[in-house]
mmCIF file of N, CA and C in Angstrom:
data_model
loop_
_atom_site.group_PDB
_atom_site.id
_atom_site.type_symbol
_atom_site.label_atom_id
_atom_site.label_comp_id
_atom_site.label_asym_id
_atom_site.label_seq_id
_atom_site.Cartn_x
_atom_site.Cartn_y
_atom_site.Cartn_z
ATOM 1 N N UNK A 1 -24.844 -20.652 26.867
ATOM 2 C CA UNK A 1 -25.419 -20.976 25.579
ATOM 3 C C UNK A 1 -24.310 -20.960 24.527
ATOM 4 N N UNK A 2 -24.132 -21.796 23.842
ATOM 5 C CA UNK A 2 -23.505 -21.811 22.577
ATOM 6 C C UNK A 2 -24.076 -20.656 21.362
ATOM 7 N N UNK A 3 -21.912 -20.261 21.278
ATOM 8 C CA UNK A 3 -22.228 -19.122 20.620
ATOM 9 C C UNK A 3 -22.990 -19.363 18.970
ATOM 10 N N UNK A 4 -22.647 -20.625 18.376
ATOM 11 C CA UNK A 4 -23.230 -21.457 17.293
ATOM 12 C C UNK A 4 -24.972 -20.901 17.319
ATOM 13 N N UNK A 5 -25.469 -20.996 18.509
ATOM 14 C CA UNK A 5 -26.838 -20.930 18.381
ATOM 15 C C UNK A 5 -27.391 -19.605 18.709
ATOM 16 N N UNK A 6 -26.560 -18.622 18.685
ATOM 17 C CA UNK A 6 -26.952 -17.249 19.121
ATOM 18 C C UNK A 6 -28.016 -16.458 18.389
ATOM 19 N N UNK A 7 -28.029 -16.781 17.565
ATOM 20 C CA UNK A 7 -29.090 -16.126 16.090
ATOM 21 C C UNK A 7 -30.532 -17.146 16.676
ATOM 22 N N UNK A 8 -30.099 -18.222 17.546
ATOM 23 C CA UNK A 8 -31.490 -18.494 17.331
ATOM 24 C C UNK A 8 -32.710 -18.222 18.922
ATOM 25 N N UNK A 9 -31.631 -17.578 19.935
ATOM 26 C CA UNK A 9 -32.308 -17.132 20.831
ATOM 27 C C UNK A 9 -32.030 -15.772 21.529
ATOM 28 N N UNK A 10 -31.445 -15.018 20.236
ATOM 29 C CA UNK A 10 -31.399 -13.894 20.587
ATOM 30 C C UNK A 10 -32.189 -12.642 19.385
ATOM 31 N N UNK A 11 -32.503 -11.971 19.257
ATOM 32 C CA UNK A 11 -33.667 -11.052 18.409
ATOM 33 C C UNK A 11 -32.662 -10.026 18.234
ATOM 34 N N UNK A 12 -32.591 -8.947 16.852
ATOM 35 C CA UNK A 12 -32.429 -7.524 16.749
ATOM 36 C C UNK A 12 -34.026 -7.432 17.470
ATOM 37 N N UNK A 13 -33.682 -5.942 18.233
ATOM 38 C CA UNK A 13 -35.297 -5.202 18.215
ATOM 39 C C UNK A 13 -35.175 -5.639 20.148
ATOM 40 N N UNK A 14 -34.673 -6.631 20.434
ATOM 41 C CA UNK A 14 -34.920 -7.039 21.953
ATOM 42 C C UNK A 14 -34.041 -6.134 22.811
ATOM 43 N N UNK A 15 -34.348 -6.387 23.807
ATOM 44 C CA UNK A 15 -33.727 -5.140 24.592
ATOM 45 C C UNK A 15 -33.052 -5.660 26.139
ATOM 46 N N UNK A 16 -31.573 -6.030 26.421
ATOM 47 C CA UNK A 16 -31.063 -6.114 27.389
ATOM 48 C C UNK A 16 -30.856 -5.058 28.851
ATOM 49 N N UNK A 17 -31.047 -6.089 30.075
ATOM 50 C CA UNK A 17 -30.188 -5.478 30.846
ATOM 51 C C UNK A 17 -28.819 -5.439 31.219
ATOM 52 N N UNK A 18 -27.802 -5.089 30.686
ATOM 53 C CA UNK A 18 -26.529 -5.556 30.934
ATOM 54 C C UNK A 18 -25.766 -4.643 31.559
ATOM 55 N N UNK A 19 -24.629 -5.643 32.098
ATOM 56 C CA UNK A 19 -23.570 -4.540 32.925
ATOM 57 C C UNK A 19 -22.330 -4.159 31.198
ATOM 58 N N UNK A 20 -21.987 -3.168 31.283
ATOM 59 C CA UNK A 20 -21.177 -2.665 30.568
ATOM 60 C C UNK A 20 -19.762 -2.013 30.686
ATOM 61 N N UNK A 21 -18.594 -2.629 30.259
ATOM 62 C CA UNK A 21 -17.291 -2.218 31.410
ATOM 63 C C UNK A 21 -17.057 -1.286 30.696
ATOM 64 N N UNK A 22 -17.432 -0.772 28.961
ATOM 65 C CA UNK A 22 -16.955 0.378 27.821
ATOM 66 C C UNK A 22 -17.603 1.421 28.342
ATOM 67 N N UNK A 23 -18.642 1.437 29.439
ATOM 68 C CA UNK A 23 -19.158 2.698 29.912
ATOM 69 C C UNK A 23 -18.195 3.875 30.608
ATOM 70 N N UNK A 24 -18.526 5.130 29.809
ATOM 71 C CA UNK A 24 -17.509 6.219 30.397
ATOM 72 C C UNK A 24 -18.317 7.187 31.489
ATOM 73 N N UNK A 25 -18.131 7.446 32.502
ATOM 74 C CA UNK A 25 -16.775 7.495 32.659
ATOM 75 C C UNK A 25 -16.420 6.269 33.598
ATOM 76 N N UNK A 26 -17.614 5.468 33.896
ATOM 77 C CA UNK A 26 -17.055 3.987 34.961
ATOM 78 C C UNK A 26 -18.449 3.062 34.429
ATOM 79 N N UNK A 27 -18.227 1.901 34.308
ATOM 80 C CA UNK A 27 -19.163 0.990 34.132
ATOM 81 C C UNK A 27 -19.898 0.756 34.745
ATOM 82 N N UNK A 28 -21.336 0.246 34.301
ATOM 83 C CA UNK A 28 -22.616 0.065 34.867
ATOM 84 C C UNK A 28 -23.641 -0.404 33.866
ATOM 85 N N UNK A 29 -24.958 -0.847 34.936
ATOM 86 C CA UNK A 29 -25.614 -1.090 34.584
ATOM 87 C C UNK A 29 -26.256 -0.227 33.258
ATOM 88 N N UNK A 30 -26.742 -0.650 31.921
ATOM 89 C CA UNK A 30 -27.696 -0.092 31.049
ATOM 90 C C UNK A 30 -28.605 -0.908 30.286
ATOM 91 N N UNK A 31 -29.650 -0.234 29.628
ATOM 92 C CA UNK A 31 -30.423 -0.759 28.898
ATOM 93 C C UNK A 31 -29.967 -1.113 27.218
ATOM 94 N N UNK A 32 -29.642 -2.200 26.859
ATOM 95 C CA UNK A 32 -29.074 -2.348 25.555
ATOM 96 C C UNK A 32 -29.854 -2.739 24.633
ATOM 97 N N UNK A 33 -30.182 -2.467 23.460
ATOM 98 C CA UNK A 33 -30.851 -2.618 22.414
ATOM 99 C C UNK A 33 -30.257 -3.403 21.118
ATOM 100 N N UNK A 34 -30.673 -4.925 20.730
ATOM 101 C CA UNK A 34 -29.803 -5.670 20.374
ATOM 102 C C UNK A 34 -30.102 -4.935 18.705
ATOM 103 N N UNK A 35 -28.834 -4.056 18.198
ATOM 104 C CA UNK A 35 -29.355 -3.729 16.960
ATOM 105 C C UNK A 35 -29.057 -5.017 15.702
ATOM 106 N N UNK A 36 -27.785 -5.955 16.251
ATOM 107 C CA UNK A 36 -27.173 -6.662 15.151
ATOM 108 C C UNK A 36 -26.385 -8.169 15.595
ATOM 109 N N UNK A 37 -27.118 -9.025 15.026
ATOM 110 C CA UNK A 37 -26.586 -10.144 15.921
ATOM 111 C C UNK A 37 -25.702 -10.976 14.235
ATOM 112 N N UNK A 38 -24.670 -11.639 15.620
ATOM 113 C CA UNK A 38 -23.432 -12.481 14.584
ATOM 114 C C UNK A 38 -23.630 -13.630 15.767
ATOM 115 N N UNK A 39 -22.975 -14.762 15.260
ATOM 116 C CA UNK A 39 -22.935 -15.566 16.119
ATOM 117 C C UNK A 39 -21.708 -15.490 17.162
ATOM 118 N N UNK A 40 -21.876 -15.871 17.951
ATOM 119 C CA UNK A 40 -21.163 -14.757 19.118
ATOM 120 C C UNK A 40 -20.766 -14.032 19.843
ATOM 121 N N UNK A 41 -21.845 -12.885 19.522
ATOM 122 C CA UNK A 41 -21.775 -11.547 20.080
ATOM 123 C C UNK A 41 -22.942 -10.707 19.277
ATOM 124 N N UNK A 42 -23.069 -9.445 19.236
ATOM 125 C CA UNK A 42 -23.845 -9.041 18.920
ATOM 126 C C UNK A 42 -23.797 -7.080 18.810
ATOM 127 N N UNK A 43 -24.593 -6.300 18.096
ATOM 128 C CA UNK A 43 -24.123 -5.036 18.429
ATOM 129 C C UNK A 43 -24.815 -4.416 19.398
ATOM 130 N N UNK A 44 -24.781 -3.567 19.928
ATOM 131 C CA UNK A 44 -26.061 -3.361 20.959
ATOM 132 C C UNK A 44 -26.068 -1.256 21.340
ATOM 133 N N UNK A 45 -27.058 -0.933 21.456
ATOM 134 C CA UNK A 45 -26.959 0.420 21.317
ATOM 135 C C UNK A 45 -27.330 0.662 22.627
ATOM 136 N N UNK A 46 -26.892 1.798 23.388
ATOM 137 C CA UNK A 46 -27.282 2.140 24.527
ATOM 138 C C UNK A 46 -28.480 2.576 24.844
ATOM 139 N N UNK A 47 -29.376 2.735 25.769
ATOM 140 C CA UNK A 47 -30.390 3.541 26.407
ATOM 141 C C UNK A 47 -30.247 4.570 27.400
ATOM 142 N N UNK A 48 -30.387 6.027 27.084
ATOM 143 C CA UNK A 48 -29.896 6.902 28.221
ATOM 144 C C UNK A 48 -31.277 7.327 28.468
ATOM 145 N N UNK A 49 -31.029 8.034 29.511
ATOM 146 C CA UNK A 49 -32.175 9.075 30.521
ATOM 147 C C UNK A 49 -32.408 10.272 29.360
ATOM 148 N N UNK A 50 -31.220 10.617 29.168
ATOM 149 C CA UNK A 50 -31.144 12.077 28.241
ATOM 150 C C UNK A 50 -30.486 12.474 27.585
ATOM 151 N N UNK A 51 -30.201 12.962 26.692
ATOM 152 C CA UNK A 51 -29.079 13.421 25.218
ATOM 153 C C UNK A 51 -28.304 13.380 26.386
ATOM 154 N N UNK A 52 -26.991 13.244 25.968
ATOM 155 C CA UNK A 52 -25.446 13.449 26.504
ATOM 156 C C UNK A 52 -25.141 15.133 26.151
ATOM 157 N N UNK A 53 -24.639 15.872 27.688
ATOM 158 C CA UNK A 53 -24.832 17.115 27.233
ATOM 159 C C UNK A 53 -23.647 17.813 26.118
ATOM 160 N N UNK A 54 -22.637 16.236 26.201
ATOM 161 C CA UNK A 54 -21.699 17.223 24.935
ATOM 162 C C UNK A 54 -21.981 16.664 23.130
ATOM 163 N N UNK A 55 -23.345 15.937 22.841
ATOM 164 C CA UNK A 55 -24.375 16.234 22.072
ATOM 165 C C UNK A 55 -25.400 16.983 22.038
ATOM 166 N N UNK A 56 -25.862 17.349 23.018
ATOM 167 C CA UNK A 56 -26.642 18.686 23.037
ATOM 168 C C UNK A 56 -26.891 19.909 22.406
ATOM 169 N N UNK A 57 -25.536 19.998 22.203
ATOM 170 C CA UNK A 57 -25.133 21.138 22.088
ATOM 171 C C UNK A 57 -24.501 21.375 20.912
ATOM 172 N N UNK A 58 -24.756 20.082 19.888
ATOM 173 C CA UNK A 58 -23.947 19.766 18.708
ATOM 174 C C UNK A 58 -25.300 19.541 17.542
ATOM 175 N N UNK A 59 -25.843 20.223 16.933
ATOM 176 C CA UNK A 59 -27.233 19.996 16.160
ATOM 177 C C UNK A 59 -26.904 19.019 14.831
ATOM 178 N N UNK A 60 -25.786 19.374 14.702
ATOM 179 C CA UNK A 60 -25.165 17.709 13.293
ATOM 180 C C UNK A 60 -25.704 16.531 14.223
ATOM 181 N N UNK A 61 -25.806 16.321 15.458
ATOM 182 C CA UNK A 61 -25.477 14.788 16.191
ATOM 183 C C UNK A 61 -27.086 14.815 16.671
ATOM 184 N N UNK A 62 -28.050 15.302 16.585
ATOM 185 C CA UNK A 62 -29.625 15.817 17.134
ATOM 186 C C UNK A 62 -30.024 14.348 16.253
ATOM 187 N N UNK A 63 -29.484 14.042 14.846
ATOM 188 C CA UNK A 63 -30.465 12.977 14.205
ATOM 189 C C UNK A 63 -30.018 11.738 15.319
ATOM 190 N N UNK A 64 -29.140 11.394 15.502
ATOM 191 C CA UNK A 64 -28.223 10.289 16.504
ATOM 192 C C UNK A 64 -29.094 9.498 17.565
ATOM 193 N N UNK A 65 -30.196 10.357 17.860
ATOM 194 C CA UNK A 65 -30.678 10.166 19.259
ATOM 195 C C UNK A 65 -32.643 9.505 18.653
ATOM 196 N N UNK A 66 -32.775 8.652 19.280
ATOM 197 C CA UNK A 66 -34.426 8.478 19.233
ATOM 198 C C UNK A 66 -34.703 7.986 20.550
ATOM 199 N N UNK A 67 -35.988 9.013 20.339
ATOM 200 C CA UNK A 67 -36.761 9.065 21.703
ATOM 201 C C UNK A 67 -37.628 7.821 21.931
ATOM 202 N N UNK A 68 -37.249 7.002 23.367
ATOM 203 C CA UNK A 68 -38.261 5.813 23.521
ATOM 204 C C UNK A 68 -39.048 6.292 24.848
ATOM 205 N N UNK A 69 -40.222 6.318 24.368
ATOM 206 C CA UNK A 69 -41.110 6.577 25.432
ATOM 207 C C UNK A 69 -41.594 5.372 26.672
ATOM 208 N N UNK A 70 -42.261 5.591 27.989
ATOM 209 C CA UNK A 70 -42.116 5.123 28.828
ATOM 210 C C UNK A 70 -43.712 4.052 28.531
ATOM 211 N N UNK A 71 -44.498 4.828 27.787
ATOM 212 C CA UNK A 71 -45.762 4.305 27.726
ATOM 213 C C UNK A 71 -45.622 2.989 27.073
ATOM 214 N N UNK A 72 -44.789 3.196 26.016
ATOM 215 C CA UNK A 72 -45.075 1.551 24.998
ATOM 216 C C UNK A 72 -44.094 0.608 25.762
ATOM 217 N N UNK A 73 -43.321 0.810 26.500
ATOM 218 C CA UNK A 73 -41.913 0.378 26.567
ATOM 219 C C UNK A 73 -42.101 0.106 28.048
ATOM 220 N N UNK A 74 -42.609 -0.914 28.652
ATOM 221 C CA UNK A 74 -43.121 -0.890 30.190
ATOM 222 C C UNK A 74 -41.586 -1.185 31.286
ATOM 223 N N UNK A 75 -40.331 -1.554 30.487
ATOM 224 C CA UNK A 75 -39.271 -1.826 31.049
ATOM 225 C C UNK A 75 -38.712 -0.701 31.857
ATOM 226 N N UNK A 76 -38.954 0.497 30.742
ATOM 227 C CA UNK A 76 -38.522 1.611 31.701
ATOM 228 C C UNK A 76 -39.350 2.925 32.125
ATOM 229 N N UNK A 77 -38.845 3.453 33.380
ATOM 230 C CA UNK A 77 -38.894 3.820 34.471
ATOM 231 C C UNK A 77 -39.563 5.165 33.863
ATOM 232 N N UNK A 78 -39.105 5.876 32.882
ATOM 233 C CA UNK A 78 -39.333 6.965 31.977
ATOM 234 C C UNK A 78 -38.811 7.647 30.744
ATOM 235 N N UNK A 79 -39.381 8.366 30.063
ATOM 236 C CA UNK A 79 -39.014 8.230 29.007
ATOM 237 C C UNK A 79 -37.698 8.617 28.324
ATOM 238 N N UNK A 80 -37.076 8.185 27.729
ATOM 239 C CA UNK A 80 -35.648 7.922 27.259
ATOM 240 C C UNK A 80 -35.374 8.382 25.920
ATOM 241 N N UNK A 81 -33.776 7.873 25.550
ATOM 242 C CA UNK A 81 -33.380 7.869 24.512
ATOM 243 C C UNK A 81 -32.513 6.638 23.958
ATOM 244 N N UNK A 82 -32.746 6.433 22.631
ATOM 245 C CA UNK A 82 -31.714 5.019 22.082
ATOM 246 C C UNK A 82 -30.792 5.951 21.756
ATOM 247 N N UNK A 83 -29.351 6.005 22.074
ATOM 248 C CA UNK A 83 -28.129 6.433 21.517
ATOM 249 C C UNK A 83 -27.478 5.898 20.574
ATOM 250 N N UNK A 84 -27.771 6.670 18.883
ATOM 251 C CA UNK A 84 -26.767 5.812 18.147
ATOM 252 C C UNK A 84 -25.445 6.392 17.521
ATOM 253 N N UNK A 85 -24.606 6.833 18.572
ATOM 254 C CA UNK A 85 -23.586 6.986 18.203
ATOM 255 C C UNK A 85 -22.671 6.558 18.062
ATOM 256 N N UNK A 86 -23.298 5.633 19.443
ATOM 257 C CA UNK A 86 -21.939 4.659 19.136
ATOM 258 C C UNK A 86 -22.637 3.316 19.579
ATOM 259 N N UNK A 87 -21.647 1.816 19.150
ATOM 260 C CA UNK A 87 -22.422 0.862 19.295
ATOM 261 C C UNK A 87 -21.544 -0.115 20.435
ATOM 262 N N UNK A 88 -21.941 -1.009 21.326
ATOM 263 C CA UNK A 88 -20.899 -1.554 22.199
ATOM 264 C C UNK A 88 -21.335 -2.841 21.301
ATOM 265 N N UNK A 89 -20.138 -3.660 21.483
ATOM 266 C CA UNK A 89 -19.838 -5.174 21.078
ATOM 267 C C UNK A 89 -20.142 -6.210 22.319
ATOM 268 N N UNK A 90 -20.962 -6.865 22.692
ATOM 269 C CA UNK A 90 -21.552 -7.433 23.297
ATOM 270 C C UNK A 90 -21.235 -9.130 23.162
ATOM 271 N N UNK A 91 -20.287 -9.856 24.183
ATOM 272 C CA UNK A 91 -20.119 -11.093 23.311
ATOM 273 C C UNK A 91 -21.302 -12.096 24.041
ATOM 274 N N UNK A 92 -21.947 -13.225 23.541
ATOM 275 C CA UNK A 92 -22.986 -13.755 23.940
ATOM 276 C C UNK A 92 -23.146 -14.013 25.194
ATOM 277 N N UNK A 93 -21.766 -14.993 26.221
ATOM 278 C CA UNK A 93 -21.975 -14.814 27.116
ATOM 279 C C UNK A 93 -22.509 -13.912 28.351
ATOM 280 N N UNK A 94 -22.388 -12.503 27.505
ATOM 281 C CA UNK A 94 -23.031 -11.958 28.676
ATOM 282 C C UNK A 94 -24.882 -11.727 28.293
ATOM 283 N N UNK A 95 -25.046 -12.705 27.677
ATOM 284 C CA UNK A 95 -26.751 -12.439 27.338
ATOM 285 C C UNK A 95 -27.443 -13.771 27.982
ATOM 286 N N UNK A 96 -28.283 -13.194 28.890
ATOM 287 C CA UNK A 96 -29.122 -14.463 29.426
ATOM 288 C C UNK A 96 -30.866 -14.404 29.270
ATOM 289 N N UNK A 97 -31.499 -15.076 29.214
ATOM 290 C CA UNK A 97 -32.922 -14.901 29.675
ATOM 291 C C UNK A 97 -33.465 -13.955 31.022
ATOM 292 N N UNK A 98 -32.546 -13.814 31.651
ATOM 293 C CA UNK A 98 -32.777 -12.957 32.750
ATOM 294 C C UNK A 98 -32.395 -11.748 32.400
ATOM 295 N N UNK A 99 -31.597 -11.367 31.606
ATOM 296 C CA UNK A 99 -31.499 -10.101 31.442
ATOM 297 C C UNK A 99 -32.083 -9.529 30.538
ATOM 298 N N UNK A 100 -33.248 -10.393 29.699
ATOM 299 C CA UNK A 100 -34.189 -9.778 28.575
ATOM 300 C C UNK A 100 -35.026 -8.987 29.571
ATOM 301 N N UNK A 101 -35.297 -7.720 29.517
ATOM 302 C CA UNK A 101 -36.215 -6.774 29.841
ATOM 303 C C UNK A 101 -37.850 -6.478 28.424
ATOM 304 N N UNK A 102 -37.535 -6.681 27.507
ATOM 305 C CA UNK A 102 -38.678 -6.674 26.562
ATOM 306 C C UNK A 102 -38.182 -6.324 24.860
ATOM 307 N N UNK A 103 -38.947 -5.502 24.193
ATOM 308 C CA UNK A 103 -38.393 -5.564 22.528
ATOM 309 C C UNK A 103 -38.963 -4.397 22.370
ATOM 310 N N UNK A 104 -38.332 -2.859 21.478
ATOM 311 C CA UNK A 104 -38.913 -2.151 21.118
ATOM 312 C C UNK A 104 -40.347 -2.297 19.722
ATOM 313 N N UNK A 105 -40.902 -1.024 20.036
ATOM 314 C CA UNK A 105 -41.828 -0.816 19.298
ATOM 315 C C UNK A 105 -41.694 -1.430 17.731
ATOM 316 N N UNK A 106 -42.254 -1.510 16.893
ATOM 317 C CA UNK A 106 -42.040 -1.483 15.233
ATOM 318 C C UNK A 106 -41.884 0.257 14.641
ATOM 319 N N UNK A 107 -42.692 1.337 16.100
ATOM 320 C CA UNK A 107 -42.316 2.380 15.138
ATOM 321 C C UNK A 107 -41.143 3.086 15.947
ATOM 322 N N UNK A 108 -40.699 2.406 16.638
ATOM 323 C CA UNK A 108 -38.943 2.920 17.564
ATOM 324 C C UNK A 108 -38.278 2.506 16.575
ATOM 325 N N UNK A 109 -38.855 0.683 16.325
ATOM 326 C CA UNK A 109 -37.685 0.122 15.470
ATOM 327 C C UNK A 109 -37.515 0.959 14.198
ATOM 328 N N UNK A 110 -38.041 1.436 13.477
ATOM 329 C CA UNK A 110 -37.712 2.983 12.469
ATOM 330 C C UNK A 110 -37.339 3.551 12.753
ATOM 331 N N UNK A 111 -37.191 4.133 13.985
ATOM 332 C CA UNK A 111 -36.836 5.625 14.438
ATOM 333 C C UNK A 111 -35.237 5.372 14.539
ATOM 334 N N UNK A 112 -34.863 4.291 14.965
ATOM 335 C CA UNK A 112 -33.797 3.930 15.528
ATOM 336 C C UNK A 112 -32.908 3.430 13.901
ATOM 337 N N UNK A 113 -33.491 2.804 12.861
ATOM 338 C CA UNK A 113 -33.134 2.994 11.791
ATOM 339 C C UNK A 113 -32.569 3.967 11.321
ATOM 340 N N UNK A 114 -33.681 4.683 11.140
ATOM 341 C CA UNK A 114 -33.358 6.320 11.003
ATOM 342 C C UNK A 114 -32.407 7.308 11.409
ATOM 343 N N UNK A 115 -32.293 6.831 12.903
ATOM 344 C CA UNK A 115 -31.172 7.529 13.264
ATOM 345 C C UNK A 115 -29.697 7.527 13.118
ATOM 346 N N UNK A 116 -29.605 5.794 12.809
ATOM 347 C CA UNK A 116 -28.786 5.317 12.687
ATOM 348 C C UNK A 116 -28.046 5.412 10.869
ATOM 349 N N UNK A 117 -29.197 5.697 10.484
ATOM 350 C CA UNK A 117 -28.773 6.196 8.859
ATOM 351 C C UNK A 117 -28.110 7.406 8.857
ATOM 352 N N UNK A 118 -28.919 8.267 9.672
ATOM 353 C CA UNK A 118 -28.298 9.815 9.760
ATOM 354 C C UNK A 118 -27.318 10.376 10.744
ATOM 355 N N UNK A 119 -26.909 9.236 11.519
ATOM 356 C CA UNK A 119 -26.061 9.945 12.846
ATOM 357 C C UNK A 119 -24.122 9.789 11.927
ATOM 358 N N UNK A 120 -23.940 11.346 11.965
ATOM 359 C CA UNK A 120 -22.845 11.332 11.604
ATOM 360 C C UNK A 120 -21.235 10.767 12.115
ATOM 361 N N UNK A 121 -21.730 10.604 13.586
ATOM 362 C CA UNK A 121 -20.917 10.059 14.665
ATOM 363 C C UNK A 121 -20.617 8.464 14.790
ATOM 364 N N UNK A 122 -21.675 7.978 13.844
ATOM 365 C CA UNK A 122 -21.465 6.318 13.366
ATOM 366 C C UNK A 122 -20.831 5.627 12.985
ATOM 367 N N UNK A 123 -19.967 4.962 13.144
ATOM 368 C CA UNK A 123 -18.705 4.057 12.032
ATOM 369 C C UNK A 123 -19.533 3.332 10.995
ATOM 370 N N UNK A 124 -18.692 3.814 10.188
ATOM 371 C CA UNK A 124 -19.918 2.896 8.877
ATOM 372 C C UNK A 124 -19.718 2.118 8.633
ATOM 373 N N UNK A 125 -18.783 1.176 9.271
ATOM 374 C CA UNK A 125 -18.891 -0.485 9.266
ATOM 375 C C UNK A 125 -19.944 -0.628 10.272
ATOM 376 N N UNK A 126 -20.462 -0.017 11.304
ATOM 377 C CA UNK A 126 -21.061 -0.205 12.112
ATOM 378 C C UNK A 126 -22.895 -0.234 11.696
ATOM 379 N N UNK A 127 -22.746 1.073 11.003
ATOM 380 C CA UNK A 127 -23.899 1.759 10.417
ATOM 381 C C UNK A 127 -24.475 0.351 9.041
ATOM 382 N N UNK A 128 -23.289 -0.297 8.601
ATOM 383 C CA UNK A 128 -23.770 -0.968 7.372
ATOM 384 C C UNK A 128 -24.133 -2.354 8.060
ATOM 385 N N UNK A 129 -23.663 -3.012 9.221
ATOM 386 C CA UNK A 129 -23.839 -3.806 9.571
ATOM 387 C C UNK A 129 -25.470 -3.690 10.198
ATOM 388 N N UNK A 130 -25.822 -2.658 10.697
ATOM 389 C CA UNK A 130 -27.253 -2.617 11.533
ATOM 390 C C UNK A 130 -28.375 -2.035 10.614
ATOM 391 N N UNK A 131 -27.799 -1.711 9.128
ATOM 392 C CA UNK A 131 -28.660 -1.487 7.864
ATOM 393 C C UNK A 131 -28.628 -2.657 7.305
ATOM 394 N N UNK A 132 -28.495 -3.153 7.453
ATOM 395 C CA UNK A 132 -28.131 -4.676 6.103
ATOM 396 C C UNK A 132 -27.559 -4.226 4.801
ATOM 397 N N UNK A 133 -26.446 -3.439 4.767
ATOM 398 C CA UNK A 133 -26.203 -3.276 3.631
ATOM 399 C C UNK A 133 -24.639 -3.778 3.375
#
């Protein structure tokens, strides 16, 4: 797909399956959450199983995390978390129709706002780009 037309078949709020090579400590498969689209690429927030245990243990980084449950969200397996600490750069090519898995809630899509307002661990070019500000 042309990166020109990326805004027009790709959604904030939708939710990828993609392989990811920035994954630590080795790349893999995750659930990506398109928070911010440019033409070309896009920002995309991770989906984990569970807080990362060296946030855990850090209560400044507790806002960072929103919980997506398994009930509204039929893609996954059980219930989760959107990680916004950090954001991966996603360039279009790797986004297909096959790897759309579904779109969060309207009240995730807040939560995930939210978190993303308050997670101190955020680059705030990052943070201003997925606020519209």
């Amino acid at each position: 797909m042309e990166s020109a037309s990326l805004k027009q078949w790709v959604s904030r709020w939708e939710v990828y399956y993609l392989w990811l090579e920035a994954m630590r400590p080795e790349a893999k498969y995750k659930f990506v959450v398109i928070a911010h689209v440019e033409d070309g690429w896009v920002l995309g927030l991770v989906v984990n199983s569970r807080v990362n245990a060296f946030y855990a243990d850090k209560p400044i980084l507790a806002p960072c995390h929103a919980p997506i449950d398994q009930a509204s969200h039929g893609f996954l397996d059980h219930d989760s978390f959107v990680d916004c600490t950090e954001v991966f750069v996603v360039p279009s090519a790797h986004l297909s129709a096959d790897a759309k898995r579904g779109e969060l809630s309207e009240a995730l899509q807040a939560a995930v706002l939210r978190a993303v307002a308050d997670c101190p661990k955020l680059k705030i070019k990052h943070r201003k780009l997925i606020l519209g500000e």
